[in-house]
Short mmCIF file of C-alpha atoms (C1' of nucleotides) in Angstrom, two decimals:
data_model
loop_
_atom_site.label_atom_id
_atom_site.label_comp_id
_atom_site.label_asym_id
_atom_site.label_seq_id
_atom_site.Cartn_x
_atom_site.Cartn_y
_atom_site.Cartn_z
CA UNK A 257 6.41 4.28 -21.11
CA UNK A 258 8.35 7.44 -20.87
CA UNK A 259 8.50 9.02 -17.54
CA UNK A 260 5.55 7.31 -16.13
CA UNK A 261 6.84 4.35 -16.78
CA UNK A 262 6.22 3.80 -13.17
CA UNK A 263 3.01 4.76 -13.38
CA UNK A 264 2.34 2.74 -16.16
CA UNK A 265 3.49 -0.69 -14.83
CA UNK A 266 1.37 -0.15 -11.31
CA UNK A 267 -1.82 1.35 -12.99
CA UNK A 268 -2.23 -2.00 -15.67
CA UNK A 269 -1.37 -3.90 -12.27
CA UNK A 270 -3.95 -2.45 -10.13
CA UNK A 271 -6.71 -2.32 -13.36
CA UNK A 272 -6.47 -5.82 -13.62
CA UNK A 273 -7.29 -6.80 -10.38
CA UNK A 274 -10.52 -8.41 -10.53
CA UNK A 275 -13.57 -6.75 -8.75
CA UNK A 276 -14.27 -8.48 -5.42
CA UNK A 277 -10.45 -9.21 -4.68
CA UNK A 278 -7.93 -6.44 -3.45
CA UNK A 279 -3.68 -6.56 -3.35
CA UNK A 280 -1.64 -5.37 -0.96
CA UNK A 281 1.02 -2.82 -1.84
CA UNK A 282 3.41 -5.30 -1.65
CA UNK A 283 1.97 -7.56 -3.92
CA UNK A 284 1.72 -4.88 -6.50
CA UNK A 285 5.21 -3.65 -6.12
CA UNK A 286 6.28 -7.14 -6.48
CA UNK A 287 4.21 -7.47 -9.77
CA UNK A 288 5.88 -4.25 -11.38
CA UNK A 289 9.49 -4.69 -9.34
CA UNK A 290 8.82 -1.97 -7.57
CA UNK A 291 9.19 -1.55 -3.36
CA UNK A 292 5.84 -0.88 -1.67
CA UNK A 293 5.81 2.39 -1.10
CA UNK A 294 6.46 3.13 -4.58
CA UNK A 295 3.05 1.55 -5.06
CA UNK A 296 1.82 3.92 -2.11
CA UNK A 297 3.29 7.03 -4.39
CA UNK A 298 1.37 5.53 -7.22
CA UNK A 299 -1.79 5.48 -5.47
CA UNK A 300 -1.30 8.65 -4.28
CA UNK A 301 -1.00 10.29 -7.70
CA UNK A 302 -3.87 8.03 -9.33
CA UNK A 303 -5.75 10.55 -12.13
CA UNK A 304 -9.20 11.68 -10.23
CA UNK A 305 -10.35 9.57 -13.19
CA UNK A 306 -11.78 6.10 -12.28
CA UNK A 307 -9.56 4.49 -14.84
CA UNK A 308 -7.53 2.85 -12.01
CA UNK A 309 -9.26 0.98 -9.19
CA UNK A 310 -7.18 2.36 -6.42
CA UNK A 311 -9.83 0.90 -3.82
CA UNK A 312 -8.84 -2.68 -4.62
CA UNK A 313 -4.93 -2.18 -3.00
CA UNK A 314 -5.04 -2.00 0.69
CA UNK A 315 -2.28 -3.26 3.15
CA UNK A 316 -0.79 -6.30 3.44
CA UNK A 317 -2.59 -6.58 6.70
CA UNK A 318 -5.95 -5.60 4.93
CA UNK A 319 -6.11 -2.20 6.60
CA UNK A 320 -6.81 0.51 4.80
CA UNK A 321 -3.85 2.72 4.80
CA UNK A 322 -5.53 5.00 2.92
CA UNK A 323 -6.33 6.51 6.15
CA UNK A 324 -2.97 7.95 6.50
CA UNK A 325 -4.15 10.87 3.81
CA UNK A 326 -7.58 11.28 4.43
CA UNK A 327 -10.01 9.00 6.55
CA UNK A 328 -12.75 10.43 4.09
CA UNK A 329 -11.05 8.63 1.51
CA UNK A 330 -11.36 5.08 4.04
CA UNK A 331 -15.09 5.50 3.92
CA UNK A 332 -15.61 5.67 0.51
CA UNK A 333 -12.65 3.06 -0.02
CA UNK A 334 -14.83 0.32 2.08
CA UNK A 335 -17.91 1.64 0.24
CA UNK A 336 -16.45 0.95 -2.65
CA UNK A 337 -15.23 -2.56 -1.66
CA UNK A 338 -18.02 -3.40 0.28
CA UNK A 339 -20.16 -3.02 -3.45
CA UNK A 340 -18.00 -5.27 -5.54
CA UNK A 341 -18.52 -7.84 -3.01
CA UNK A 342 -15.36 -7.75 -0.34
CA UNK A 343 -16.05 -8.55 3.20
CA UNK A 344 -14.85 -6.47 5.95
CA UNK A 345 -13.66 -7.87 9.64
CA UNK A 346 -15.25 -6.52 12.75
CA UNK A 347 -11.66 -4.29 13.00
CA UNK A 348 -12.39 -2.59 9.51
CA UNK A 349 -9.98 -4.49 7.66
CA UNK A 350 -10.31 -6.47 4.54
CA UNK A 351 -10.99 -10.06 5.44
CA UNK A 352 -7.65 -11.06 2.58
CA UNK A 353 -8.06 -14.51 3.42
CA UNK A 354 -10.65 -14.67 1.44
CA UNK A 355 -10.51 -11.48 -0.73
CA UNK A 356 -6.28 -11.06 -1.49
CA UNK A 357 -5.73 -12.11 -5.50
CA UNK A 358 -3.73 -15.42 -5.34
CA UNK A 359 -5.51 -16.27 -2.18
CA UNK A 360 -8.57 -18.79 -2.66
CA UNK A 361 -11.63 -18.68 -0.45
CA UNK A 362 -12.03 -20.89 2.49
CA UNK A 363 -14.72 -23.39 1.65
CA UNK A 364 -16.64 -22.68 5.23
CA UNK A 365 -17.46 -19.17 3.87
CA UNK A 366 -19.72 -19.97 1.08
CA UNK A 367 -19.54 -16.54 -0.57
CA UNK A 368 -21.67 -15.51 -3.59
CA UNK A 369 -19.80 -13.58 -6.22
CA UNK A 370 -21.81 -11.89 -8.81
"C1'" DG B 208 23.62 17.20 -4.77
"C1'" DT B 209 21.57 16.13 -0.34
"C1'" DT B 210 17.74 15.69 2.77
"C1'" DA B 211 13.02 14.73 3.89
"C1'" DT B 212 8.69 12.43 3.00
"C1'" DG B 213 5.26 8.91 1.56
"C1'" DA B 214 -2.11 5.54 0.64
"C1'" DC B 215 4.23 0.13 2.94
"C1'" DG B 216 6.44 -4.23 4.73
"C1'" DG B 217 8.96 -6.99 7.49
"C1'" DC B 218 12.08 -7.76 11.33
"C1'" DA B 219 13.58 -6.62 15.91
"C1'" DT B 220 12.98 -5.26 20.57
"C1'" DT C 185 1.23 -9.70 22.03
"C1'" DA C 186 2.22 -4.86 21.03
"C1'" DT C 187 5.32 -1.08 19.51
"C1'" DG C 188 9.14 0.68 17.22
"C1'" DC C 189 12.69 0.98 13.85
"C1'" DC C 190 14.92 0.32 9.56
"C1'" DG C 191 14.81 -0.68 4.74
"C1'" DC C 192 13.05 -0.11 -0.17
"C1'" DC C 193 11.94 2.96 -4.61
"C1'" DA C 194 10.85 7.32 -6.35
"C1'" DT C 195 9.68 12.31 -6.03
"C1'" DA C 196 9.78 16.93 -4.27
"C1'" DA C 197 12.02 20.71 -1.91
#
DNA sequence: GTTATGACGGCAT
DNA sequence: TATGCCGCCATAA
């Protein structure tokens, strides 16, 4: 942790977000101490590697605020999602009731995780 | 050194 | 209920 120490503490956050479940900025910034846009900044300068799951943070709200910087990016965001197993609402937003890490599953929804 | 901006969040109007 | 504004942390110009 040098420079990036920032970088650091929000990447091992986001990379150990389980697949299926997502985080909201917030959550994340709380994780490293950092304030939510900082987390937004981090996401923003994510290596084009796929070291860091960037597609598992979304907004608090479960919208994808990825948006903001490219609505290509949105698409393959939900893709992305939508393959490890996280539901979407009619609204395109991440159903985090079910999905947000710390957050259990309503029983009604019987959802099959692989 | 100061100002502006950003893949945000919460409170206030 | 919906919209707007301010605040937070860090970087770039």
């Amino acid at each position: 942790m040098d420079d990036r120490q920032y970088f650091e503490a929000i990447f091992a956050v986001v990379r150990a977000i389980p697949p299926g479940r997502v985080m909201s900025y917030g959550q994340v910034g709380r994780e490293t101490g950092c304030a939510a846009r900082t987390v937004g900044w981090a996401m923003a300068n994510v290596p084009g590697d796929d070291s860091v799951p960037w597609q598992r943070v979304v907004g608090a709200d479960g919208y994808l605020r990825i948006g903001r910087r490219s609505v290509a990016l949105q698409d393959v965001q939900r893709k992305l999602l939508e393959r490890e197993g996280v539901t979407f609402l009619e609204n395109g937003c991440v159903d985090m009731a079910r999905h947000q890490v710390g957050n259990e599953p309503p029983p009604t929804l019987e959802l099959a995780f692989e």
